Amino acid sequence: MITVRDQVDVEAELANHLRIATWRAVIGGSMGGMRSLEWTVGYPERVARSVVLAVGAASTSDEIAHSALQVRVIKSDPAFHGGDYYDTGEAPIAASLSRGAWDRSPIAR
């Protein structure tokens, strides 16, 4: 499993490679907000300013369950081909359907 911390660590390595010592600002909402928060906590010396929007410091059990359901729907799409669908001529539709199915469920209300 790749975490937000893993993503930020890779971004920090890329910044090192590009010789970027400090960001003037890291800004993000939702998942980008998680990354902005992780940059601020994990690399405070490299972040001059941070704007974190629409994010909590940790995922709730409801959010984790919601994501797990979406992943199951996406992986069950025959056009997904294990994520290697670019050269198949098929476009998986499960990603958009998984959100719609959840939003219409009685649980989401």
PDB file of C-alpha atoms in Angstrom, residues 2-105:
ATOM      1  CA  ILE A   2       1.307   3.447  -0.915  1.00  0.00           C
ATOM      2  CA  THR A   3       0.624   6.091   1.710  1.00  0.00           C
ATOM      3  CA  VAL A   4       0.448   9.870   1.449  1.00  0.00           C
ATOM      4  CA  ARG A   5       3.733   9.943   3.374  1.00  0.00           C
ATOM      5  CA  ASP A   6       5.280   7.691   0.699  1.00  0.00           C
ATOM      6  CA  GLN A   7       4.074  10.073  -2.019  1.00  0.00           C
ATOM      7  CA  VAL A   8       5.525  13.101  -0.231  1.00  0.00           C
ATOM      8  CA  ASP A   9       8.829  11.307   0.360  1.00  0.00           C
ATOM      9  CA  VAL A  10       9.097  10.656  -3.391  1.00  0.00           C
ATOM     10  CA  GLU A  11       8.169  14.292  -4.115  1.00  0.00           C
ATOM     11  CA  ALA A  12      10.913  15.396  -1.689  1.00  0.00           C
ATOM     12  CA  GLU A  13      13.440  13.219  -3.522  1.00  0.00           C
ATOM     13  CA  LEU A  14      12.321  14.737  -6.824  1.00  0.00           C
ATOM     14  CA  ALA A  15      12.686  18.225  -5.321  1.00  0.00           C
ATOM     15  CA  ASN A  16      16.234  17.253  -4.240  1.00  0.00           C
ATOM     16  CA  HIS A  17      17.016  16.087  -7.766  1.00  0.00           C
ATOM     17  CA  LEU A  18      15.641  19.378  -9.158  1.00  0.00           C
ATOM     18  CA  ARG A  19      17.597  21.304  -6.506  1.00  0.00           C
ATOM     19  CA  ILE A  20      14.483  22.801  -4.944  1.00  0.00           C
ATOM     20  CA  ALA A  21      15.406  23.402  -1.305  1.00  0.00           C
ATOM     21  CA  THR A  22      12.259  25.181  -0.119  1.00  0.00           C
ATOM     22  CA  TRP A  23       8.731  25.549  -1.418  1.00  0.00           C
ATOM     23  CA  ARG A  24       7.233  29.024  -1.109  1.00  0.00           C
ATOM     24  CA  ALA A  25       3.912  27.328  -0.473  1.00  0.00           C
ATOM     25  CA  VAL A  26       2.299  23.921  -0.618  1.00  0.00           C
ATOM     26  CA  ILE A  27      -1.429  24.120  -1.227  1.00  0.00           C
ATOM     27  CA  GLY A  28      -4.013  21.395  -1.562  1.00  0.00           C
ATOM     28  CA  GLY A  29      -7.533  20.292  -0.890  1.00  0.00           C
ATOM     29  CA  SER A  30      -8.824  16.804  -0.113  1.00  0.00           C
ATOM     30  CA  MET A  31      -6.034  14.362  -1.013  1.00  0.00           C
ATOM     31  CA  GLY A  32      -3.858  17.317  -2.006  1.00  0.00           C
ATOM     32  CA  GLY A  33      -4.567  18.715   1.440  1.00  0.00           C
ATOM     33  CA  MET A  34      -3.311  15.479   2.968  1.00  0.00           C
ATOM     34  CA  ARG A  35      -0.099  15.896   0.981  1.00  0.00           C
ATOM     35  CA  SER A  36       0.180  19.553   1.969  1.00  0.00           C
ATOM     36  CA  LEU A  37      -0.241  18.565   5.615  1.00  0.00           C
ATOM     37  CA  GLU A  38       2.331  15.779   5.256  1.00  0.00           C
ATOM     38  CA  TRP A  39       4.842  18.179   3.659  1.00  0.00           C
ATOM     39  CA  THR A  40       4.320  20.626   6.522  1.00  0.00           C
ATOM     40  CA  VAL A  41       4.728  17.977   9.236  1.00  0.00           C
ATOM     41  CA  GLY A  42       7.387  15.825   7.574  1.00  0.00           C
ATOM     42  CA  TYR A  43       9.529  18.533   6.001  1.00  0.00           C
ATOM     43  CA  PRO A  44       8.849  21.747   7.961  1.00  0.00           C
ATOM     44  CA  GLU A  45      12.234  23.229   7.020  1.00  0.00           C
ATOM     45  CA  ARG A  46      11.302  22.969   3.323  1.00  0.00           C
ATOM     46  CA  VAL A  47       7.839  24.593   3.482  1.00  0.00           C
ATOM     47  CA  ALA A  48       7.554  28.376   3.895  1.00  0.00           C
ATOM     48  CA  ARG A  49       3.733  28.369   3.910  1.00  0.00           C
ATOM     49  CA  SER A  50       1.032  25.753   3.806  1.00  0.00           C
ATOM     50  CA  VAL A  51      -2.647  25.891   2.897  1.00  0.00           C
ATOM     51  CA  VAL A  52      -4.550  22.764   3.886  1.00  0.00           C
ATOM     52  CA  LEU A  53      -8.170  22.612   2.715  1.00  0.00           C
ATOM     53  CA  ALA A  54     -10.948  20.083   3.338  1.00  0.00           C
ATOM     54  CA  VAL A  55      -8.881  17.447   5.086  1.00  0.00           C
ATOM     55  CA  GLY A  56      -8.535  15.831   8.477  1.00  0.00           C
ATOM     56  CA  ALA A  57      -5.312  14.704  10.087  1.00  0.00           C
ATOM     57  CA  ALA A  58      -6.456  11.081   9.815  1.00  0.00           C
ATOM     58  CA  SER A  59      -9.002   9.116   7.826  1.00  0.00           C
ATOM     59  CA  THR A  60     -12.179   8.027   9.578  1.00  0.00           C
ATOM     60  CA  SER A  61     -13.484   4.469   9.441  1.00  0.00           C
ATOM     61  CA  ASP A  62     -16.289   5.693   7.147  1.00  0.00           C
ATOM     62  CA  GLU A  63     -13.764   7.182   4.705  1.00  0.00           C
ATOM     63  CA  ILE A  64     -11.718   3.996   4.701  1.00  0.00           C
ATOM     64  CA  ALA A  65     -14.834   1.878   4.086  1.00  0.00           C
ATOM     65  CA  HIS A  66     -15.931   4.230   1.298  1.00  0.00           C
ATOM     66  CA  SER A  67     -12.525   3.975  -0.385  1.00  0.00           C
ATOM     67  CA  ALA A  68     -12.447   0.195  -0.030  1.00  0.00           C
ATOM     68  CA  LEU A  69     -15.834  -0.059  -1.737  1.00  0.00           C
ATOM     69  CA  GLN A  70     -14.665   2.166  -4.588  1.00  0.00           C
ATOM     70  CA  VAL A  71     -11.496   0.096  -5.064  1.00  0.00           C
ATOM     71  CA  ARG A  72     -13.525  -3.134  -5.183  1.00  0.00           C
ATOM     72  CA  VAL A  73     -15.880  -1.689  -7.816  1.00  0.00           C
ATOM     73  CA  ILE A  74     -13.000  -0.375  -9.943  1.00  0.00           C
ATOM     74  CA  LYS A  75     -11.062  -3.659  -9.781  1.00  0.00           C
ATOM     75  CA  SER A  76     -14.188  -5.636 -10.718  1.00  0.00           C
ATOM     76  CA  ASP A  77     -14.569  -3.738 -14.012  1.00  0.00           C
ATOM     77  CA  PRO A  78     -13.492  -6.167 -16.794  1.00  0.00           C
ATOM     78  CA  ALA A  79     -12.129  -3.195 -18.765  1.00  0.00           C
ATOM     79  CA  PHE A  80      -9.766  -2.334 -15.909  1.00  0.00           C
ATOM     80  CA  HIS A  81      -7.357  -5.154 -16.886  1.00  0.00           C
ATOM     81  CA  GLY A  82      -5.519  -4.953 -13.567  1.00  0.00           C
ATOM     82  CA  GLY A  83      -4.765  -1.276 -14.178  1.00  0.00           C
ATOM     83  CA  ASP A  84      -2.949  -1.941 -17.467  1.00  0.00           C
ATOM     84  CA  TYR A  85      -5.756  -0.836 -19.763  1.00  0.00           C
ATOM     85  CA  TYR A  86      -4.092   1.935 -21.772  1.00  0.00           C
ATOM     86  CA  ASP A  87      -3.326  -0.149 -24.862  1.00  0.00           C
ATOM     87  CA  THR A  88      -6.540  -2.230 -24.784  1.00  0.00           C
ATOM     88  CA  GLY A  89      -8.836   0.202 -26.553  1.00  0.00           C
ATOM     89  CA  GLU A  90     -11.244  -0.090 -23.611  1.00  0.00           C
ATOM     90  CA  ALA A  91     -11.901   2.565 -21.016  1.00  0.00           C
ATOM     91  CA  PRO A  92     -12.944   1.391 -17.564  1.00  0.00           C
ATOM     92  CA  ILE A  93     -16.146   3.029 -16.404  1.00  0.00           C
ATOM     93  CA  ALA A  94     -16.164   1.701 -12.859  1.00  0.00           C
ATOM     94  CA  ALA A  95     -14.307   4.689 -11.407  1.00  0.00           C
ATOM     95  CA  SER A  96     -17.151   7.074 -12.173  1.00  0.00           C
ATOM     96  CA  LEU A  97     -19.799   4.486 -11.318  1.00  0.00           C
ATOM     97  CA  SER A  98     -18.264   3.667  -7.936  1.00  0.00           C
ATOM     98  CA  ARG A  99     -18.772   7.220  -6.711  1.00  0.00           C
ATOM     99  CA  GLY A 100     -22.285   7.420  -8.087  1.00  0.00           C
ATOM    100  CA  ALA A 101     -23.289   4.099  -6.534  1.00  0.00           C
ATOM    101  CA  TRP A 102     -22.076   5.212  -3.126  1.00  0.00           C
ATOM    102  CA  ASP A 103     -23.666   8.664  -3.344  1.00  0.00           C
ATOM    103  CA  ARG A 104     -27.079   7.104  -4.113  1.00  0.00           C
ATOM    104  CA  SER A 105     -26.954   4.488  -1.378  1.00  0.00           C
TER     105      SER A 105
END
